[in-house]
mmCIF file of C-alpha atoms in Angstrom:
data_model
loop_
_atom_site.group_PDB
_atom_site.id
_atom_site.type_symbol
_atom_site.label_atom_id
_atom_site.label_comp_id
_atom_site.label_asym_id
_atom_site.label_seq_id
_atom_site.Cartn_x
_atom_site.Cartn_y
_atom_site.Cartn_z
ATOM 1 C CA UNK G 121 40.047 86.484 -32.057
ATOM 2 C CA UNK G 122 39.514 84.366 -28.757
ATOM 3 C CA UNK G 123 38.965 86.717 -25.780
ATOM 4 C CA UNK G 124 39.709 84.174 -23.208
ATOM 5 C CA UNK G 125 43.140 83.409 -24.836
ATOM 6 C CA UNK G 126 44.106 87.126 -24.745
ATOM 7 C CA UNK G 127 43.543 87.461 -21.101
ATOM 8 C CA UNK G 128 40.496 89.955 -21.312
ATOM 9 C CA UNK G 129 37.233 89.420 -19.585
ATOM 10 C CA UNK G 130 33.939 89.691 -21.639
ATOM 11 C CA UNK G 131 32.122 92.814 -21.686
ATOM 12 C CA UNK G 132 28.898 91.212 -20.590
ATOM 13 C CA UNK G 133 30.516 89.828 -17.371
ATOM 14 C CA UNK G 134 32.178 93.029 -16.685
ATOM 15 C CA UNK G 135 28.717 94.968 -16.839
ATOM 16 C CA UNK G 136 27.135 92.251 -14.544
ATOM 17 C CA UNK G 137 29.839 92.719 -11.898
ATOM 18 C CA UNK G 138 29.151 96.560 -12.005
ATOM 19 C CA UNK G 139 25.630 96.147 -11.580
ATOM 20 C CA UNK G 140 26.338 93.629 -8.560
ATOM 21 C CA UNK G 141 28.533 96.210 -6.845
ATOM 22 C CA UNK G 142 25.840 99.019 -7.278
ATOM 23 C CA UNK G 143 23.148 96.669 -5.579
ATOM 24 C CA UNK G 144 25.524 95.922 -2.732
ATOM 25 C CA UNK G 145 26.171 99.484 -2.049
ATOM 26 C CA UNK G 146 22.449 100.107 -2.164
ATOM 27 C CA UNK G 147 21.725 97.471 0.342
ATOM 28 C CA UNK G 148 24.551 97.611 3.140
ATOM 29 C CA UNK G 149 25.217 94.475 4.911
ATOM 30 C CA UNK G 150 24.121 94.616 8.551
ATOM 31 C CA UNK G 151 26.498 92.129 9.943
ATOM 32 C CA UNK G 152 30.236 91.406 9.068
ATOM 33 C CA UNK G 153 30.592 88.528 6.813
ATOM 34 C CA UNK G 154 33.408 86.432 8.485
ATOM 35 C CA UNK G 155 33.130 83.845 5.675
ATOM 36 C CA UNK G 156 35.478 86.236 3.426
ATOM 37 C CA UNK G 157 39.025 86.345 4.323
ATOM 38 C CA UNK G 158 40.242 89.640 6.025
ATOM 39 C CA UNK G 159 43.422 91.354 5.198
ATOM 40 C CA UNK G 160 45.836 92.428 7.931
ATOM 41 C CA UNK G 161 47.634 95.838 8.038
ATOM 42 C CA UNK G 162 50.314 94.703 5.785
ATOM 43 C CA UNK G 163 47.868 93.499 2.903
ATOM 44 C CA UNK G 164 48.239 89.747 3.775
ATOM 45 C CA UNK G 165 45.501 87.413 4.326
ATOM 46 C CA UNK G 166 44.672 86.118 7.603
ATOM 47 C CA UNK G 167 43.830 82.398 7.871
ATOM 48 C CA UNK G 168 40.292 81.479 8.065
ATOM 49 C CA UNK G 169 39.239 80.083 11.363
ATOM 50 C CA UNK G 170 36.629 77.072 11.203
ATOM 51 C CA UNK G 171 33.279 77.667 12.849
ATOM 52 C CA UNK G 172 33.300 74.458 14.614
ATOM 53 C CA UNK G 173 36.695 74.529 16.281
ATOM 54 C CA UNK G 174 37.557 71.811 18.597
ATOM 55 C CA UNK G 175 39.050 74.381 21.188
ATOM 56 C CA UNK G 176 36.300 76.970 20.860
ATOM 57 C CA UNK G 177 38.779 79.595 19.951
ATOM 58 C CA UNK G 178 38.120 82.848 17.844
ATOM 59 C CA UNK G 179 39.486 86.039 16.560
ATOM 60 C CA UNK G 180 38.331 89.159 18.224
ATOM 61 C CA UNK G 181 38.085 92.822 16.548
ATOM 62 C CA UNK G 182 41.802 93.383 17.543
ATOM 63 C CA UNK G 183 42.959 90.175 15.742
ATOM 64 C CA UNK G 184 43.884 88.498 19.055
ATOM 65 C CA UNK G 185 43.134 84.810 19.046
ATOM 66 C CA UNK G 186 41.321 83.275 22.018
ATOM 67 C CA UNK G 187 41.615 79.807 22.386
ATOM 68 C CA UNK G 188 39.431 79.373 25.534
ATOM 69 C CA UNK G 189 36.220 80.526 24.224
ATOM 70 C CA UNK G 190 35.678 82.905 27.055
ATOM 71 C CA UNK G 191 35.610 86.019 25.076
ATOM 72 C CA UNK G 192 38.851 87.601 26.246
ATOM 73 C CA UNK G 193 42.021 87.964 24.288
ATOM 74 C CA UNK G 194 45.371 85.992 24.821
ATOM 75 C CA UNK G 195 46.802 89.135 26.335
ATOM 76 C CA UNK G 196 44.045 89.731 28.969
ATOM 77 C CA UNK G 197 43.983 85.896 29.514
ATOM 78 C CA UNK G 198 47.748 85.947 30.431
ATOM 79 C CA UNK G 199 47.538 89.006 32.689
ATOM 80 C CA UNK G 200 44.768 87.189 34.464
ATOM 81 C CA UNK G 201 46.783 84.075 34.977
ATOM 82 C CA UNK G 202 49.722 86.006 36.136
ATOM 83 C CA UNK G 203 47.780 87.875 38.851
ATOM 84 C CA UNK G 204 46.475 84.697 39.982
ATOM 85 C CA UNK G 205 50.013 83.267 40.685
ATOM 86 C CA UNK G 206 51.183 86.013 43.028
ATOM 87 C CA UNK G 207 54.494 86.055 44.897
ATOM 88 C CA UNK G 208 56.097 82.946 45.888
ATOM 89 C CA UNK G 209 54.922 83.011 49.565
ATOM 90 C CA UNK G 210 51.231 83.724 48.829
ATOM 91 C CA UNK G 211 50.367 80.122 48.765
ATOM 92 C CA UNK G 212 52.008 79.594 52.008
ATOM 93 C CA UNK G 213 50.113 82.499 53.669
ATOM 94 C CA UNK G 214 46.706 81.253 52.228
ATOM 95 C CA UNK G 215 47.327 77.837 53.705
ATOM 96 C CA UNK G 216 44.978 77.636 56.756
ATOM 97 C CA UNK G 217 47.363 75.618 58.757
ATOM 98 C CA UNK G 218 50.053 78.184 58.253
ATOM 99 C CA UNK G 219 47.635 81.007 59.480
ATOM 100 C CA UNK G 220 46.869 78.914 62.555
ATOM 101 C CA UNK G 221 50.495 78.462 63.204
ATOM 102 C CA UNK G 222 51.153 82.179 62.816
ATOM 103 C CA UNK G 223 48.220 82.980 65.033
ATOM 104 C CA UNK G 224 49.639 80.530 67.698
ATOM 105 C CA UNK G 225 53.029 82.055 67.595
ATOM 106 C CA UNK G 226 51.758 85.339 67.983
ATOM 107 C CA UNK G 227 49.617 84.332 71.093
ATOM 108 C CA UNK G 228 52.780 82.704 72.738
ATOM 109 C CA UNK G 229 54.783 85.889 72.050
ATOM 110 C CA UNK G 230 52.070 88.025 73.538
ATOM 111 C CA UNK G 231 51.781 85.796 76.662
ATOM 112 C CA UNK G 232 55.684 85.835 77.007
ATOM 113 C CA UNK G 233 55.978 89.384 76.828
ATOM 114 C CA UNK G 234 53.131 89.961 79.565
ATOM 115 C CA UNK G 235 54.837 87.399 81.763
ATOM 116 C CA UNK G 236 58.318 89.098 81.319
ATOM 117 C CA UNK G 237 56.536 92.609 82.160
ATOM 118 C CA UNK G 238 54.822 91.151 85.234
ATOM 119 C CA UNK G 239 58.143 89.752 86.481
ATOM 120 C CA UNK G 240 60.155 92.897 85.708
ATOM 121 C CA UNK G 241 57.543 94.942 87.788
ATOM 122 C CA UNK G 242 57.756 92.325 90.440
ATOM 123 C CA UNK G 243 61.418 92.483 91.070
ATOM 124 C CA UNK G 244 62.198 96.058 89.482
ATOM 125 C CA UNK G 245 59.636 98.739 90.253
ATOM 126 C CA UNK G 246 59.724 101.437 87.547
ATOM 127 C CA UNK G 247 58.976 104.015 90.162
ATOM 128 C CA UNK G 248 61.979 102.656 92.230
ATOM 129 C CA UNK G 249 64.215 102.611 89.238
ATOM 130 C CA UNK G 250 63.491 106.017 88.322
ATOM 131 C CA UNK G 251 64.717 107.072 91.800
ATOM 132 C CA UNK G 252 68.133 105.834 90.961
ATOM 133 C CA UNK G 253 68.408 108.034 87.820
ATOM 134 C CA UNK G 254 66.840 111.336 89.420
ATOM 135 C CA UNK G 255 69.920 113.276 89.103
ATOM 136 C CA UNK G 256 71.256 116.678 87.680
ATOM 137 C CA UNK G 257 74.380 118.174 86.675
ATOM 138 C CA UNK G 258 75.287 119.498 90.149
ATOM 139 C CA UNK G 259 74.792 116.197 91.760
ATOM 140 C CA UNK G 260 77.044 114.328 89.193
ATOM 141 C CA UNK G 261 79.793 117.094 89.645
ATOM 142 C CA UNK G 262 79.672 116.583 93.521
ATOM 143 C CA UNK G 263 79.446 112.897 93.517
ATOM 144 C CA UNK G 264 82.488 112.547 91.219
ATOM 145 C CA UNK G 265 84.348 114.885 93.325
ATOM 146 C CA UNK G 266 83.273 112.801 96.242
ATOM 147 C CA UNK G 267 84.383 109.589 94.806
ATOM 148 C CA UNK G 268 87.852 110.953 93.729
ATOM 149 C CA UNK G 269 88.612 112.768 97.024
ATOM 150 C CA UNK G 270 86.372 111.491 99.795
ATOM 151 C CA UNK G 271 88.676 112.421 102.795
ATOM 152 C CA UNK G 272 87.396 115.804 103.388
ATOM 153 C CA UNK G 273 83.781 114.971 103.445
ATOM 154 C CA UNK G 274 82.253 114.818 106.966
ATOM 155 C CA UNK G 275 78.452 114.111 106.686
ATOM 156 C CA UNK G 276 77.763 110.720 105.459
ATOM 157 C CA UNK G 277 74.303 110.202 106.516
ATOM 158 C CA UNK G 278 71.206 109.920 104.216
ATOM 159 C CA UNK G 279 68.333 112.383 104.253
ATOM 160 C CA UNK G 280 64.816 111.215 104.454
ATOM 161 C CA UNK G 281 61.431 112.772 103.591
ATOM 162 C CA UNK G 282 58.405 110.919 105.188
ATOM 163 C CA UNK G 283 60.413 107.903 106.037
ATOM 164 C CA UNK G 284 61.652 107.594 102.394
ATOM 165 C CA UNK G 285 65.070 108.812 101.272
ATOM 166 C CA UNK G 286 65.151 111.796 99.258
ATOM 167 C CA UNK G 287 66.205 111.682 95.502
ATOM 168 C CA UNK G 288 69.949 111.789 94.773
ATOM 169 C CA UNK G 289 69.669 115.108 93.320
ATOM 170 C CA UNK G 290 69.088 116.443 96.695
ATOM 171 C CA UNK G 291 71.418 114.317 98.584
ATOM 172 C CA UNK G 292 74.892 113.711 97.468
ATOM 173 C CA UNK G 293 75.284 110.575 99.702
ATOM 174 C CA UNK G 294 72.378 108.884 98.168
ATOM 175 C CA UNK G 295 73.219 105.937 95.800
ATOM 176 C CA UNK G 296 72.459 106.408 92.201
ATOM 177 C CA UNK G 297 72.821 104.240 89.011
ATOM 178 C CA UNK G 298 73.465 106.979 86.410
ATOM 179 C CA UNK G 299 77.060 107.305 87.257
ATOM 180 C CA UNK G 300 77.835 103.593 87.432
ATOM 181 C CA UNK G 301 76.125 103.142 84.021
ATOM 182 C CA UNK G 302 77.954 106.032 82.510
ATOM 183 C CA UNK G 303 81.160 105.120 84.133
ATOM 184 C CA UNK G 304 80.912 101.557 82.783
ATOM 185 C CA UNK G 305 80.324 102.658 79.057
ATOM 186 C CA UNK G 306 83.199 105.283 79.353
ATOM 187 C CA UNK G 307 85.391 102.622 80.803
ATOM 188 C CA UNK G 308 84.684 100.325 77.591
ATOM 189 C CA UNK G 309 85.315 103.169 75.137
ATOM 190 C CA UNK G 310 88.605 104.314 77.076
ATOM 191 C CA UNK G 311 89.847 100.662 77.034
ATOM 192 C CA UNK G 312 89.283 100.722 73.150
ATOM 193 C CA UNK G 313 91.350 103.974 73.117
ATOM 194 C CA UNK G 314 94.199 102.346 75.178
ATOM 195 C CA UNK G 315 94.257 99.267 73.000
ATOM 196 C CA UNK G 316 94.432 101.506 69.911
ATOM 197 C CA UNK G 317 97.391 103.319 71.150
ATOM 198 C CA UNK G 318 99.019 100.061 71.568
ATOM 199 C CA UNK G 319 98.121 98.818 68.357
ATOM 200 C CA UNK G 320 96.083 95.976 69.737
ATOM 201 C CA UNK G 321 92.706 97.247 69.110
ATOM 202 C CA UNK G 322 90.115 94.790 67.576
ATOM 203 C CA UNK G 323 86.238 94.465 68.065
ATOM 204 C CA UNK G 324 86.948 91.151 69.673
ATOM 205 C CA UNK G 325 89.295 92.645 72.307
ATOM 206 C CA UNK G 326 86.716 95.332 72.917
ATOM 207 C CA UNK G 327 83.626 92.911 73.267
ATOM 208 C CA UNK G 328 85.866 90.659 75.575
ATOM 209 C CA UNK G 329 86.592 93.774 77.730
ATOM 210 C CA UNK G 330 82.889 94.660 78.046
ATOM 211 C CA UNK G 331 81.650 91.142 78.730
ATOM 212 C CA UNK G 332 84.156 90.405 81.424
ATOM 213 C CA UNK G 333 83.271 93.599 83.216
ATOM 214 C CA UNK G 334 79.724 92.769 83.048
ATOM 215 C CA UNK G 335 80.069 89.254 84.153
ATOM 216 C CA UNK G 336 82.340 90.222 87.163
ATOM 217 C CA UNK G 337 79.744 92.765 88.238
ATOM 218 C CA UNK G 338 77.147 90.195 88.301
ATOM 219 C CA UNK G 339 79.272 87.534 90.198
ATOM 220 C CA UNK G 340 80.209 90.242 92.682
ATOM 221 C CA UNK G 341 76.719 91.230 93.532
ATOM 222 C CA UNK G 342 75.494 87.680 93.524
ATOM 223 C CA UNK G 343 78.092 86.526 95.948
ATOM 224 C CA UNK G 344 77.666 89.640 98.218
ATOM 225 C CA UNK G 345 73.918 89.136 98.483
ATOM 226 C CA UNK G 346 74.422 85.383 99.115
ATOM 227 C CA UNK G 347 77.094 86.084 101.740
ATOM 228 C CA UNK G 348 74.617 88.520 103.451
ATOM 229 C CA UNK G 349 71.969 85.865 103.379
ATOM 230 C CA UNK G 350 73.990 83.168 104.743
ATOM 231 C CA UNK G 351 75.620 85.207 107.591
ATOM 232 C CA UNK G 352 71.962 86.498 108.366
ATOM 233 C CA UNK G 353 73.019 89.926 108.127
ATOM 234 C CA UNK G 354 70.046 92.218 108.137
ATOM 235 C CA UNK G 355 70.277 95.565 106.437
ATOM 236 C CA UNK G 356 68.157 98.277 104.842
ATOM 237 C CA UNK G 357 70.139 98.050 101.633
ATOM 238 C CA UNK G 358 68.446 96.888 98.528
ATOM 239 C CA UNK G 359 70.057 94.862 95.757
ATOM 240 C CA UNK G 360 69.817 98.123 93.709
ATOM 241 C CA UNK G 361 71.719 99.947 96.289
ATOM 242 C CA UNK G 362 74.345 97.318 96.377
ATOM 243 C CA UNK G 363 74.699 97.341 92.427
ATOM 244 C CA UNK G 364 75.204 101.154 92.684
ATOM 245 C CA UNK G 365 78.034 100.975 95.320
ATOM 246 C CA UNK G 366 79.660 98.086 93.480
ATOM 247 C CA UNK G 367 79.440 100.316 90.125
ATOM 248 C CA UNK G 368 81.319 103.356 91.607
ATOM 249 C CA UNK G 369 84.732 101.491 91.096
ATOM 250 C CA UNK G 370 84.306 102.199 87.422
ATOM 251 C CA UNK G 371 84.989 105.889 88.051
ATOM 252 C CA UNK G 372 88.232 104.758 89.767
ATOM 253 C CA UNK G 373 89.072 102.572 86.918
ATOM 254 C CA UNK G 374 88.656 105.435 84.257
ATOM 255 C CA UNK G 375 91.132 107.591 86.415
ATOM 256 C CA UNK G 376 93.551 104.793 86.406
ATOM 257 C CA UNK G 377 93.334 104.346 82.669
ATOM 258 C CA UNK G 378 93.896 108.067 82.213
ATOM 259 C CA UNK G 379 96.778 108.148 84.417
ATOM 260 C CA UNK G 380 98.126 105.242 82.492
ATOM 261 C CA UNK G 381 97.752 106.887 79.086
ATOM 262 C CA UNK G 382 99.346 110.098 80.498
ATOM 263 C CA UNK G 383 102.495 108.911 82.382
ATOM 264 C CA UNK G 384 102.714 105.121 81.420
ATOM 265 C CA UNK G 385 103.270 102.608 84.096
ATOM 266 C CA UNK G 386 104.196 105.271 86.637
ATOM 267 C CA UNK G 387 100.946 107.007 86.500
ATOM 268 C CA UNK G 388 98.872 103.836 86.350
ATOM 269 C CA UNK G 389 100.392 102.537 89.674
ATOM 270 C CA UNK G 390 100.015 106.126 91.386
ATOM 271 C CA UNK G 391 96.490 106.290 90.127
ATOM 272 C CA UNK G 392 95.683 102.835 91.156
ATOM 273 C CA UNK G 393 97.154 103.469 94.709
ATOM 274 C CA UNK G 394 94.989 106.776 95.064
ATOM 275 C CA UNK G 395 91.778 105.457 93.693
ATOM 276 C CA UNK G 396 91.956 102.086 95.728
ATOM 277 C CA UNK G 397 92.144 104.255 98.817
ATOM 278 C CA UNK G 398 89.462 106.539 97.760
ATOM 279 C CA UNK G 399 86.943 103.870 96.756
ATOM 280 C CA UNK G 400 87.648 101.870 99.882
ATOM 281 C CA UNK G 401 87.342 104.851 102.118
ATOM 282 C CA UNK G 402 84.228 105.870 100.411
ATOM 283 C CA UNK G 403 82.420 102.548 100.627
ATOM 284 C CA UNK G 404 83.455 102.102 104.360
ATOM 285 C CA UNK G 405 81.872 105.445 105.345
ATOM 286 C CA UNK G 406 78.790 105.048 103.167
ATOM 287 C CA UNK G 407 78.034 101.552 104.139
ATOM 288 C CA UNK G 408 78.747 101.696 107.827
ATOM 289 C CA UNK G 409 75.645 103.506 108.567
ATOM 290 C CA UNK G 410 73.383 100.937 106.679
ATOM 291 C CA UNK G 411 75.333 97.890 107.676
ATOM 292 C CA UNK G 412 76.297 98.942 111.002
ATOM 293 C CA UNK G 413 73.506 100.957 112.248
ATOM 294 C CA UNK G 414 73.467 102.889 115.640
ATOM 295 C CA UNK G 415 71.793 100.808 118.275
ATOM 296 C CA UNK G 416 72.163 99.972 122.096
ATOM 297 C CA UNK G 417 75.048 97.520 122.671
ATOM 298 C CA UNK G 418 73.034 95.711 125.358
ATOM 299 C CA UNK G 419 70.393 94.558 122.930
ATOM 300 C CA UNK G 420 72.603 93.749 119.910
ATOM 301 C CA UNK G 421 74.676 90.451 119.872
ATOM 302 C CA UNK G 422 78.273 90.914 119.494
ATOM 303 C CA UNK G 423 78.578 88.125 117.018
ATOM 304 C CA UNK G 424 76.140 89.778 114.767
ATOM 305 C CA UNK G 425 77.952 93.055 114.761
ATOM 306 C CA UNK G 426 81.236 91.001 113.927
ATOM 307 C CA UNK G 427 79.598 89.470 110.851
ATOM 308 C CA UNK G 428 78.315 92.947 109.553
ATOM 309 C CA UNK G 429 81.762 94.298 110.173
ATOM 310 C CA UNK G 430 83.418 91.402 107.934
ATOM 311 C CA UNK G 431 80.886 92.043 105.144
ATOM 312 C CA UNK G 432 81.827 95.730 105.393
ATOM 313 C CA UNK G 433 85.471 94.969 105.244
ATOM 314 C CA UNK G 434 85.130 92.359 102.392
ATOM 315 C CA UNK G 435 83.168 95.013 100.091
ATOM 316 C CA UNK G 436 85.676 97.649 100.766
ATOM 317 C CA UNK G 437 88.623 95.365 99.964
ATOM 318 C CA UNK G 438 87.247 93.478 96.884
ATOM 319 C CA UNK G 439 86.638 96.827 94.870
ATOM 320 C CA UNK G 440 90.365 97.664 94.544
ATOM 321 C CA UNK G 441 91.255 94.096 93.726
ATOM 322 C CA UNK G 442 88.544 94.152 90.732
ATOM 323 C CA UNK G 443 89.817 97.713 89.766
ATOM 324 C CA UNK G 444 93.236 96.079 89.253
ATOM 325 C CA UNK G 445 92.153 92.859 87.675
ATOM 326 C CA UNK G 446 90.036 94.659 85.079
ATOM 327 C CA UNK G 447 92.750 97.122 84.147
ATOM 328 C CA UNK G 448 95.853 95.034 84.290
ATOM 329 C CA UNK G 449 95.394 93.595 80.773
ATOM 330 C CA UNK G 450 95.107 97.125 79.085
ATOM 331 C CA UNK G 451 98.796 97.835 80.084
ATOM 332 C CA UNK G 452 100.133 94.489 79.250
ATOM 333 C CA UNK G 453 102.308 95.971 76.397
ATOM 334 C CA UNK G 454 103.629 98.937 78.477
ATOM 335 C CA UNK G 455 107.008 98.385 79.843
ATOM 336 C CA UNK G 456 106.287 98.227 83.560
#
């Protein structure tokens, strides 16, 4: 019978194959023979990679193909390229011209900050500004009482210590900026409450109220200083002193708004009349010693005294007018 036709191998060839396997097991191969096709995990055959590939690629031990010939796998090569890209703005930051522009901008910003600090220190001394905020609870209470009811106060002179006025906490007649600033903020908040009770509140109305009050305060201070300069009225008052005296009207405006909230139009006009008289009386008595100092009549020109008196009266009259102007729109919806 023909063995080849029956599908069986000859006995001689089987024995020869067994001897060859024994010889191979006795002499293990030192290097892996890459010429033999390797099988993957699932039993399939991996394709043969030619030794002289045009792109220099190869398979490593993890079966990761490397097409760059650098010895790294595709995964490692992808991570390397991804880390090289970075975030979108990295290329701009690495640009030398961009770095020069950033450094130049930082230099200009630093010079502008230094210039602003020098000008602030030139016109507004930090130690002088601290003087106007050197107050305590007792001073604030006494000062508010003096602003609301100044008619019973008798001594309006300022106290001095070594030719310098004492801090406001030690002298109720000394001007301060704490009460004007707090009164300004309280006026804005109270205006929002009034608008809310009238169903007219909106951020735009509140911002308009704040900006209007601030602008009028600046205009008032500038006009007052220019008037004193044009009329050649010399005084010991500084512009921060004038800002403090002009800011005390916000205390009266708070009282006026509270009267309008409590008693409608009647309370508004009664409070307006009272606070107008109180603020005017307070300013006349407080500024009289600074604008009209005691001096020998024979050595002081009468015309100069008249100009000072006019300035004093203008300051006292303008404050009630501004109090009415800045509060009248808040009661527009109330039947007067």
